[in-house]
Coordinates of C-alpha atoms in Angstrom, one line a residue:
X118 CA 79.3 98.3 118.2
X119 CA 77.6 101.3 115.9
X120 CA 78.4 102.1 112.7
X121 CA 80.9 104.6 113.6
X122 CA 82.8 103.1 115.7
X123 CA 83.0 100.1 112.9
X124 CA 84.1 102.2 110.8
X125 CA 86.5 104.2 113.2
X126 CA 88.3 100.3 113.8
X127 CA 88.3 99.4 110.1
X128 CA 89.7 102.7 109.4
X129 CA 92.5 102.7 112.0
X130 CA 93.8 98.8 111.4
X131 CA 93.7 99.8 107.5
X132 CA 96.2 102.7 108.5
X133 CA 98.1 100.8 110.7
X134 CA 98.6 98.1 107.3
X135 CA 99.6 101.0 105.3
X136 CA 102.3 102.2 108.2
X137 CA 103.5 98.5 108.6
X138 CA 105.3 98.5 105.5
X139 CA 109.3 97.1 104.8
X140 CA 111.1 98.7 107.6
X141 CA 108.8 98.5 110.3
X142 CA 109.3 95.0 109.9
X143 CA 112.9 95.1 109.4
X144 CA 114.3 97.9 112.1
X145 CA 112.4 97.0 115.6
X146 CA 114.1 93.4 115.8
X147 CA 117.6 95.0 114.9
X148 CA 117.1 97.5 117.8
X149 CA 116.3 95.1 120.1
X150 CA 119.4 93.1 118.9
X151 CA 122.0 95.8 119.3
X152 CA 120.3 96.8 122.7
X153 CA 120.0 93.3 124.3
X154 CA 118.3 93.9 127.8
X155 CA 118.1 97.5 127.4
X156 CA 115.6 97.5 124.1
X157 CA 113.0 99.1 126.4
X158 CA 115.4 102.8 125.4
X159 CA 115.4 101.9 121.8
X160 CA 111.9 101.4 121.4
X161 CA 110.8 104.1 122.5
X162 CA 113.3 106.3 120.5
X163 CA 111.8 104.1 117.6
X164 CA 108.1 104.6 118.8
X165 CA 108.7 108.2 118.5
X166 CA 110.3 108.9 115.4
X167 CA 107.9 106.5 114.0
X168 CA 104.3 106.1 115.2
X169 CA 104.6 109.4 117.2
X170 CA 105.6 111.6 114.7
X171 CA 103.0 110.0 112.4
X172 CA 99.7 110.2 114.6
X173 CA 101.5 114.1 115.4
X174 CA 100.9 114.7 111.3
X175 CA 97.7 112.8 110.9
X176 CA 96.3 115.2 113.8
X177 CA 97.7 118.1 112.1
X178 CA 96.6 117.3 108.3
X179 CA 92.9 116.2 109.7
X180 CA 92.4 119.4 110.2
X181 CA 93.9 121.1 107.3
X182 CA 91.5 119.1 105.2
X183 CA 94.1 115.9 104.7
X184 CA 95.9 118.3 102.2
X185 CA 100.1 118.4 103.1
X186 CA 100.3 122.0 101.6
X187 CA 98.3 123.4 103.6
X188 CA 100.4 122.7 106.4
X189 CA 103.7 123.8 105.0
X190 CA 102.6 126.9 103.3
X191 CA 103.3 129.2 105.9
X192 CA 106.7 128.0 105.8
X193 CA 107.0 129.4 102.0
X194 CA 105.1 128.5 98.9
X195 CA 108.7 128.0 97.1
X196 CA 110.0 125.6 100.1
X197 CA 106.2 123.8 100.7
X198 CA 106.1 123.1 97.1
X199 CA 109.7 121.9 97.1
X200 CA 109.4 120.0 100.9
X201 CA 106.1 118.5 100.0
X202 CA 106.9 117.2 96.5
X203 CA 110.0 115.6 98.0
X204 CA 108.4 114.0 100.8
X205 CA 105.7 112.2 98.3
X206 CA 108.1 111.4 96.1
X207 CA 110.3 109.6 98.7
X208 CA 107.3 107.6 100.5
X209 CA 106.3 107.1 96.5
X210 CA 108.2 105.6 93.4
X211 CA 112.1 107.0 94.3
X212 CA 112.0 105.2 97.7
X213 CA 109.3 103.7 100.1
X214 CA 107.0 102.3 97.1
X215 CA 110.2 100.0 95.6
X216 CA 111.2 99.0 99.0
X217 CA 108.2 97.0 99.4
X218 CA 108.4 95.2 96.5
X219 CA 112.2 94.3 96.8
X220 CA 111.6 93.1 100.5
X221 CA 109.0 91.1 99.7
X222 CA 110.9 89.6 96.8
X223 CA 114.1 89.0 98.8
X224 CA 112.1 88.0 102.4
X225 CA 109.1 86.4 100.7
X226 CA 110.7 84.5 97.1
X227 CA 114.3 84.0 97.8
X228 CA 114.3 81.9 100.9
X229 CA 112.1 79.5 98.7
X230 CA 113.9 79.8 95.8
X231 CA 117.6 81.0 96.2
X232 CA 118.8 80.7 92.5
X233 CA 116.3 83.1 91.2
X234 CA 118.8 85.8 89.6
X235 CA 117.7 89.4 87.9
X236 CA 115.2 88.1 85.8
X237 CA 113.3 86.6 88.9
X238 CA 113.5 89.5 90.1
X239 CA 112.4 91.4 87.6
X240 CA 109.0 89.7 86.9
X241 CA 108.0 89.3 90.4
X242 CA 108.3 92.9 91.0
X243 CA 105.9 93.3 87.9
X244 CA 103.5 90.8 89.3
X245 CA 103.4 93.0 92.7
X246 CA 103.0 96.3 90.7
X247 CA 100.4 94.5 88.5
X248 CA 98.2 93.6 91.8
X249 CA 99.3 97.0 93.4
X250 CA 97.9 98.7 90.4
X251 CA 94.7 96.6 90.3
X252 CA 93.8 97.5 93.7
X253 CA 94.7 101.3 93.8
X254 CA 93.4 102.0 91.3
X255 CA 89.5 102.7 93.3
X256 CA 91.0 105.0 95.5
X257 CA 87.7 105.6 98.1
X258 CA 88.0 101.6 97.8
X259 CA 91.4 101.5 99.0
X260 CA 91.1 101.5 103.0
X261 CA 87.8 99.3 102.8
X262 CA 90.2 96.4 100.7
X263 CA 93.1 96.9 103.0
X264 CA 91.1 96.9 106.7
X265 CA 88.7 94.0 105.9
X266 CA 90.6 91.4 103.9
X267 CA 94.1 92.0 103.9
X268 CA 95.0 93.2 107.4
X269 CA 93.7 90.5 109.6
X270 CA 95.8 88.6 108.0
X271 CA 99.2 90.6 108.7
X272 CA 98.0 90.8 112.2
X273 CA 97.3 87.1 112.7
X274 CA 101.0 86.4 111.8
X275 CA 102.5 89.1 113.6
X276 CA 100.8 88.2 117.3
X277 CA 101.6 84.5 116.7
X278 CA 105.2 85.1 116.1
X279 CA 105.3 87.4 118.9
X280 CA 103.0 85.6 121.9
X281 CA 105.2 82.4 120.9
X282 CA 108.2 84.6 121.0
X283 CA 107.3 85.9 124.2
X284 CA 106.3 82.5 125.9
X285 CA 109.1 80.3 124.7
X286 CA 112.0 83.1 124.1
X287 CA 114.9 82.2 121.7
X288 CA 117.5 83.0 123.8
X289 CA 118.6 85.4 126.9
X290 CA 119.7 89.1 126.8
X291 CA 122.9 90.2 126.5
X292 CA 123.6 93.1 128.9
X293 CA 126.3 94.8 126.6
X294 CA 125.3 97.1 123.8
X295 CA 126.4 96.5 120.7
X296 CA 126.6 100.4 119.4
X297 CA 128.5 103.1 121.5
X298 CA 126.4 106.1 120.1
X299 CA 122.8 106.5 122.2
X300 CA 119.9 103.9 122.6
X301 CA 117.5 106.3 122.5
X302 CA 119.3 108.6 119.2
X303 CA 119.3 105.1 117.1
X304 CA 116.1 104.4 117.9
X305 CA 114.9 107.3 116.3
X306 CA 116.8 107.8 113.5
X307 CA 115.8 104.1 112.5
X308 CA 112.0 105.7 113.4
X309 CA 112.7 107.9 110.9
X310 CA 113.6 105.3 108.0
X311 CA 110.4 103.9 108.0
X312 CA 109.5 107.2 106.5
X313 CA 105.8 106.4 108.6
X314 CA 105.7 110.9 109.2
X315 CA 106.1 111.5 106.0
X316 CA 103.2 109.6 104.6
X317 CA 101.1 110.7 107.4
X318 CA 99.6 113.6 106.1
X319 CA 98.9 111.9 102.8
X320 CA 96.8 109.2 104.4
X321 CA 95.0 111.3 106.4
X322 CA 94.0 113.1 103.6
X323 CA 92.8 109.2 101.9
X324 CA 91.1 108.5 104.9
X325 CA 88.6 111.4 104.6
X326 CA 88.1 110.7 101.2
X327 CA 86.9 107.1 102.4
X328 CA 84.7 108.6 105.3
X329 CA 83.2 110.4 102.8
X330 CA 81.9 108.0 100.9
X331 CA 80.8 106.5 103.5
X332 CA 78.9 109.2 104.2
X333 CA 80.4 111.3 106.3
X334 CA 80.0 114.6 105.2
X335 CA 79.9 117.0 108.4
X336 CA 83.9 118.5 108.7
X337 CA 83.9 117.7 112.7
X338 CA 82.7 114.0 112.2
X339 CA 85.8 113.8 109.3
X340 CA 88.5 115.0 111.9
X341 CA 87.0 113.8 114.6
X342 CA 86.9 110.1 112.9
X343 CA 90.2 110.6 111.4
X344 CA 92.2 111.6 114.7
X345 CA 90.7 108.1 116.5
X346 CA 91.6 106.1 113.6
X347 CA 94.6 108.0 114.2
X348 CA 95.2 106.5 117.5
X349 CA 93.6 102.8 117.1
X350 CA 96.8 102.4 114.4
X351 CA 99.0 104.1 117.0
X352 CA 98.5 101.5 119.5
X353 CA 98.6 98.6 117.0
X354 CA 101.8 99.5 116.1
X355 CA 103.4 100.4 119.3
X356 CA 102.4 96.7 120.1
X357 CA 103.6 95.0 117.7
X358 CA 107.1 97.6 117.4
X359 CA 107.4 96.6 121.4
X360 CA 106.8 92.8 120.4
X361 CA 109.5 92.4 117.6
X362 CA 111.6 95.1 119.5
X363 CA 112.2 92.2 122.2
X364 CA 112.1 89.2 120.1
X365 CA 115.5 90.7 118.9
X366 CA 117.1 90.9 122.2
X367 CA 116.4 87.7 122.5
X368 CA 118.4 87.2 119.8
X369 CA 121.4 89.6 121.0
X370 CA 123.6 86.8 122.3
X371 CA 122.9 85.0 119.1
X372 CA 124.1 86.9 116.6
X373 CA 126.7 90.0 115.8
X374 CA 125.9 93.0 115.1
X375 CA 127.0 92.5 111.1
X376 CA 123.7 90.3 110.6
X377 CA 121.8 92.0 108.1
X378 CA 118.2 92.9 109.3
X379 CA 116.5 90.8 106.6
X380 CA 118.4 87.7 107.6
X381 CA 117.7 88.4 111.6
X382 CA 113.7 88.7 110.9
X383 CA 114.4 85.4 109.0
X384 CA 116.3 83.7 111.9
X385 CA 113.8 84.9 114.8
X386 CA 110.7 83.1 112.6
X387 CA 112.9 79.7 112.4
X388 CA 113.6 80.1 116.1
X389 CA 110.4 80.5 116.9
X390 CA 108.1 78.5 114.8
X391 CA 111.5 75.9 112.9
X392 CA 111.2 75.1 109.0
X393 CA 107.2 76.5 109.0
X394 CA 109.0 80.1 110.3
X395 CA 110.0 80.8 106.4
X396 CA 106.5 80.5 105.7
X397 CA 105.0 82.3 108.2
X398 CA 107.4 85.2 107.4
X399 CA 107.4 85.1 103.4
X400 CA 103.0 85.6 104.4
X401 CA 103.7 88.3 106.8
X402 CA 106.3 90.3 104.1
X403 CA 104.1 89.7 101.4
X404 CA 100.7 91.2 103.0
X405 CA 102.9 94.1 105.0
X406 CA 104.9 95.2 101.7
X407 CA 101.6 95.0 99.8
X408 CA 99.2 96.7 101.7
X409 CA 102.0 99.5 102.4
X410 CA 102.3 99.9 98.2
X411 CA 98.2 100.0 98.0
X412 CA 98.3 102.7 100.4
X413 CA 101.7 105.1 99.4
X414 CA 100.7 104.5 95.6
X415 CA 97.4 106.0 96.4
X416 CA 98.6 108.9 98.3
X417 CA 100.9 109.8 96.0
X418 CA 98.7 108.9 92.8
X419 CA 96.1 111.5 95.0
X420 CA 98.7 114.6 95.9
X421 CA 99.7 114.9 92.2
X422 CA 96.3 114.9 90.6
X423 CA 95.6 117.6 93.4
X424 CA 98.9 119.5 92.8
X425 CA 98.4 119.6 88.6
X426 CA 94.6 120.6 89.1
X427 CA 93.7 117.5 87.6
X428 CA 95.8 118.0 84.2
X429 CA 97.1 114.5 85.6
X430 CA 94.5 112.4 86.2
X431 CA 94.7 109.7 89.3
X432 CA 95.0 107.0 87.1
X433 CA 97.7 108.4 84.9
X434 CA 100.0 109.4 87.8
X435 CA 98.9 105.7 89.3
X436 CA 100.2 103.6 86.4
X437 CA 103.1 106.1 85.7
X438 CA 104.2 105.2 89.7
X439 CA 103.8 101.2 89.1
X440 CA 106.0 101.3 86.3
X441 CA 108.4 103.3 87.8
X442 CA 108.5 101.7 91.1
X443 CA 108.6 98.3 89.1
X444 CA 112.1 99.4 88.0
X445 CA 113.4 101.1 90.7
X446 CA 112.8 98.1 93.2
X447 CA 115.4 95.8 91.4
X448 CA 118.1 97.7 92.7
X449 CA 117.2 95.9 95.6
X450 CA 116.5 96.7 99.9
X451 CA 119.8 97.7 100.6
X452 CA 120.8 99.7 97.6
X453 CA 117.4 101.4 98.8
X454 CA 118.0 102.3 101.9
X455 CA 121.0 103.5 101.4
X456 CA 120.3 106.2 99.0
X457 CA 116.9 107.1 101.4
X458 CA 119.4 107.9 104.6
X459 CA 120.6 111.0 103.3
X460 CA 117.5 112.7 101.6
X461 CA 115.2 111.9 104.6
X462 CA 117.8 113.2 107.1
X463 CA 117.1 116.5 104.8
X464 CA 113.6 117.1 104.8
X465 CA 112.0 114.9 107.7
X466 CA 113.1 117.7 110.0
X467 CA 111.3 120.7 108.1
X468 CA 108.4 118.5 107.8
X469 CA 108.3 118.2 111.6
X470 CA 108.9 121.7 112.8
X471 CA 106.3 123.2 110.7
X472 CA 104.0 120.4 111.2
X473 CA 104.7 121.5 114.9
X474 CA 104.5 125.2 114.9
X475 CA 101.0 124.2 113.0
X476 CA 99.5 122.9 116.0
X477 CA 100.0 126.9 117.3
X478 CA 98.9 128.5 113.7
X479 CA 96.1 130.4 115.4
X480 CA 98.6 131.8 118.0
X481 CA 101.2 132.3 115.9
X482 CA 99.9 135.5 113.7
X483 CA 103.2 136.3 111.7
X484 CA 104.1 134.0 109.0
X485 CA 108.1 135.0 108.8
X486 CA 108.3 132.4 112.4
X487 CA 107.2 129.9 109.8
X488 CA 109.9 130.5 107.2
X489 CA 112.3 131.3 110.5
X490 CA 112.1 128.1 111.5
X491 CA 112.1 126.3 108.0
X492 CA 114.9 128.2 106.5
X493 CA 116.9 127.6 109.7
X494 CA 116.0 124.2 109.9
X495 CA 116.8 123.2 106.3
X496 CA 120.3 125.0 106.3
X497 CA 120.8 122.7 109.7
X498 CA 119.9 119.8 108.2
X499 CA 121.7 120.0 105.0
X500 CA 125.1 120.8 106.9
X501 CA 124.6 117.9 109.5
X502 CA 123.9 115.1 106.4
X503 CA 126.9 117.0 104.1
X504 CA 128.8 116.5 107.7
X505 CA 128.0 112.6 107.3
X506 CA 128.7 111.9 104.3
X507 CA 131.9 114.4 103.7
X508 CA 133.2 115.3 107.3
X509 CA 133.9 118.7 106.5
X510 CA 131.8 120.7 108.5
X511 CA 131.8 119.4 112.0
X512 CA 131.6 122.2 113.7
X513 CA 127.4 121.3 113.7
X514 CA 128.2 118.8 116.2
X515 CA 128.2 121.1 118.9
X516 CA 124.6 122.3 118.4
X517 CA 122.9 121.1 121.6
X518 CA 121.0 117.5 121.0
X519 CA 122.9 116.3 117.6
X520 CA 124.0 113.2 119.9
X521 CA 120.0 112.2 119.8
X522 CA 119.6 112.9 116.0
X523 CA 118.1 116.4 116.8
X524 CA 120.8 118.7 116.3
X525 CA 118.4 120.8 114.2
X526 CA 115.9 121.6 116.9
X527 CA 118.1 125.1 118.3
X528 CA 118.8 126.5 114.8
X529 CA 114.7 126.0 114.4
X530 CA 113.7 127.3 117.1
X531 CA 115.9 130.2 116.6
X532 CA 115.2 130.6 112.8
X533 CA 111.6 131.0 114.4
X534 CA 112.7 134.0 117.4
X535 CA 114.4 135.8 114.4
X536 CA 111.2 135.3 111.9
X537 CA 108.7 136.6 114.5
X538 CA 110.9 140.3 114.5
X539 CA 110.5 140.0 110.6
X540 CA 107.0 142.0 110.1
X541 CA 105.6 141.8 106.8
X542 CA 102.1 142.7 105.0
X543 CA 99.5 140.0 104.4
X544 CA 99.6 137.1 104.8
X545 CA 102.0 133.8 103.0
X546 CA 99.1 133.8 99.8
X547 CA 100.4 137.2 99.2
X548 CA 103.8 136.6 99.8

């Protein structure tokens, strides 16, 4: 094997690390659980929202130098700003980056030691920050660390839990559902919670920082390089996804569907492996979660250095995130995701539309189909989560696809028809 393709692998399984954070390992089992024989639908909703979406953005930002501005602006400098500044921020210190911590703390600590109250919790989430500051804080260093030492690590537990899951399978399937709304629209939405898209770009955008100093400097080797690694962590994770995806249906005449999805992950390890499970899971948590806060805490130490011109420097905006994220995490995993549901419901779909109409940005002359499409898709999405959470506005659940958690695909796709009969001069820098 050449150097490139070496690099290429150690690239790709560092990415697929940094995407295999909290909720990839918490959500596939639960699908598979509340799907019982029918997981198959589930996962691939899930594999969609999640490592689809993400290799869709890495593909994208690769060639709009790894920077996630670039591929928003033509949606609006105002709204790229606003979309892109949110998305960091969520897969940074508000959301993704505690989530790790408090998973690992709660998967990883508690099973071992159950009386461990606030204060536990408290200085083991500044012992992870500690180590996630530590080795962040070398950003072209950060894929090199993650792909050679603490990967094959993550992956050695994962395929053992799974082949011994497969071979000797905790129990049969149940052929009943346990949800009534769509397979496939739950699978997604759960895609979306790993909040894998929205970090996409952001990695892309470390990973060509690493290739380059490696020494690829040539612009066609970076993309090139980028869009296989890319694809190698695509296929990692829709194994592993498929594998923990039916070790919960094997669990779905077990257990109800009000098992929380930490406990289940802890229940399929002790039916697999007994006593030694709790181990094997609290390693598994520990090296997922961390390698996930190396990575996000990088991107998002790297966009704001790059938004501020520098007047923040990496490491500034580095330690300022560990802190943060340090006190954040104590509110615990499902404090966490609870407050992530709405926000990401918000912006994920303006990041994919434009991220979309991207892939056509040499076709697409006219700028206003941009804003169209993001305007229309924002205005969507804010009704359909106010619609959640309130119940007063349900007349958006009669926009074609909201049973699949894509309700905000027509008013896009008309926001960009209407945009493309809006003619302005110049182009968005002018705008």
């Amino acid at each position: 094997m050449n150097k490139k393709t070496t690099d290429i692998f150690v690239v790709g399984f560092a990415l697929f690390s940094i995407f295999f954070g909290a909720g990839n390992l918490l959500f596939p089992p639960y699908l598979g659980l509340v799907s019982g024989q029918d997981w198959f639908i589930s996962f691939l909703g899930f594999i969609i929202g999640d490592a689809g979406l993400a290799l869709l953005v890495i593909v994208v930002a690769a060639k709009n130098k790894g920077i996630l501005d670039e591929i928003l602006v033509r949606g609006g400098k105002k709204l790229a700003r606003f979309i892109g500044c949110a998305a960091i921020l969520c897969i940074g210190p508000f959301l993704a980056i505690p989530r790790t911590a408090a998973t690992t703390f709660e998967m990883s600590i508690l099973p071992f030691m159950p009386n461990l109250g606030t204060a536990g919790s408290v200085i083991f989430s500044i012992i992870f920050f500690v180590a996630t500051y530590f080795l962040t804080i070398k950003s072209t260093r950060v894929l090199d660390i993650i792909g050679k030492f603490l990967t094959p690590v993550l992956l050695l537990s994962l395929l053992a839990l799974i082949i011994k899951g497969v071979i000797t399978p905790i129990g049969p399937m149940s052929p009943d559902h346990m949800i009534d709304r769509s397979l496939f629209s739950e699978g997604l939405s759960q895609g979306y919670l790993t909040m894998d898209a929205l970090g996409a770009s952001a990695m892309a955008g470390i990973m060509i920082s690493t290739l380059v100093s490696k020494g690829y400097t040539d612009t066609k080797d970076q993309i090139s390089m980028t869009i296989k690694a890319g694809f190698v962590s695509g296929i990692a994770l829709s194994i592993v996804y498929g594998g923990l995806c039916y070790l919960g249906a094997t669990m779905s005449t077990m257990h109800d569907i009000n098992i929380s999805q930490a406990l289940l992950v802890v229940a399929a390890t002790e039916g697999i492996f007994g006593t030694p499970g709790k181990v094997l899971l609290a390693i598994m948590v520990l090296f997922a979660c961390l390698t996930t806060s190396i990575g996000l805490t990088s991107s998002a130490g790297r966009y704001f250095e790059d938004t501020t011109d520098g007047r923040l420097s990496y490491e500034k905006i580095v330690t300022a995130i560990c802190i943060f994220s340090a006190v954040v995490s104590t509110f615990g995993v499902n404090k966490i995701i609870q407050i992530s549901i709405p926000i990401l419901q918000t912006i994920y779909p303006v990041m994919i539309i434009l991220v979309v109409l991207t892939i056509f940005t040499k076709q697409i002359k006219n700028d206003n189909t941009f804003k169209g499409a993001a305007y229309f898709t924002f205005v969507a999405s804010i009704l359909s989560v106010a619609n959640s959470l309130t119940g007063a506005f349900e007349f958006i659940n009669v926009l074609p696809l909201t049973s699949l958690g894509l309700g905000w695909i027509v008013p896009g796709l008309i926001g960009a028809v209407v945009g493309s009969f809006i003619k302005t001069k110049g182009s968005i820098q002018n705008v």
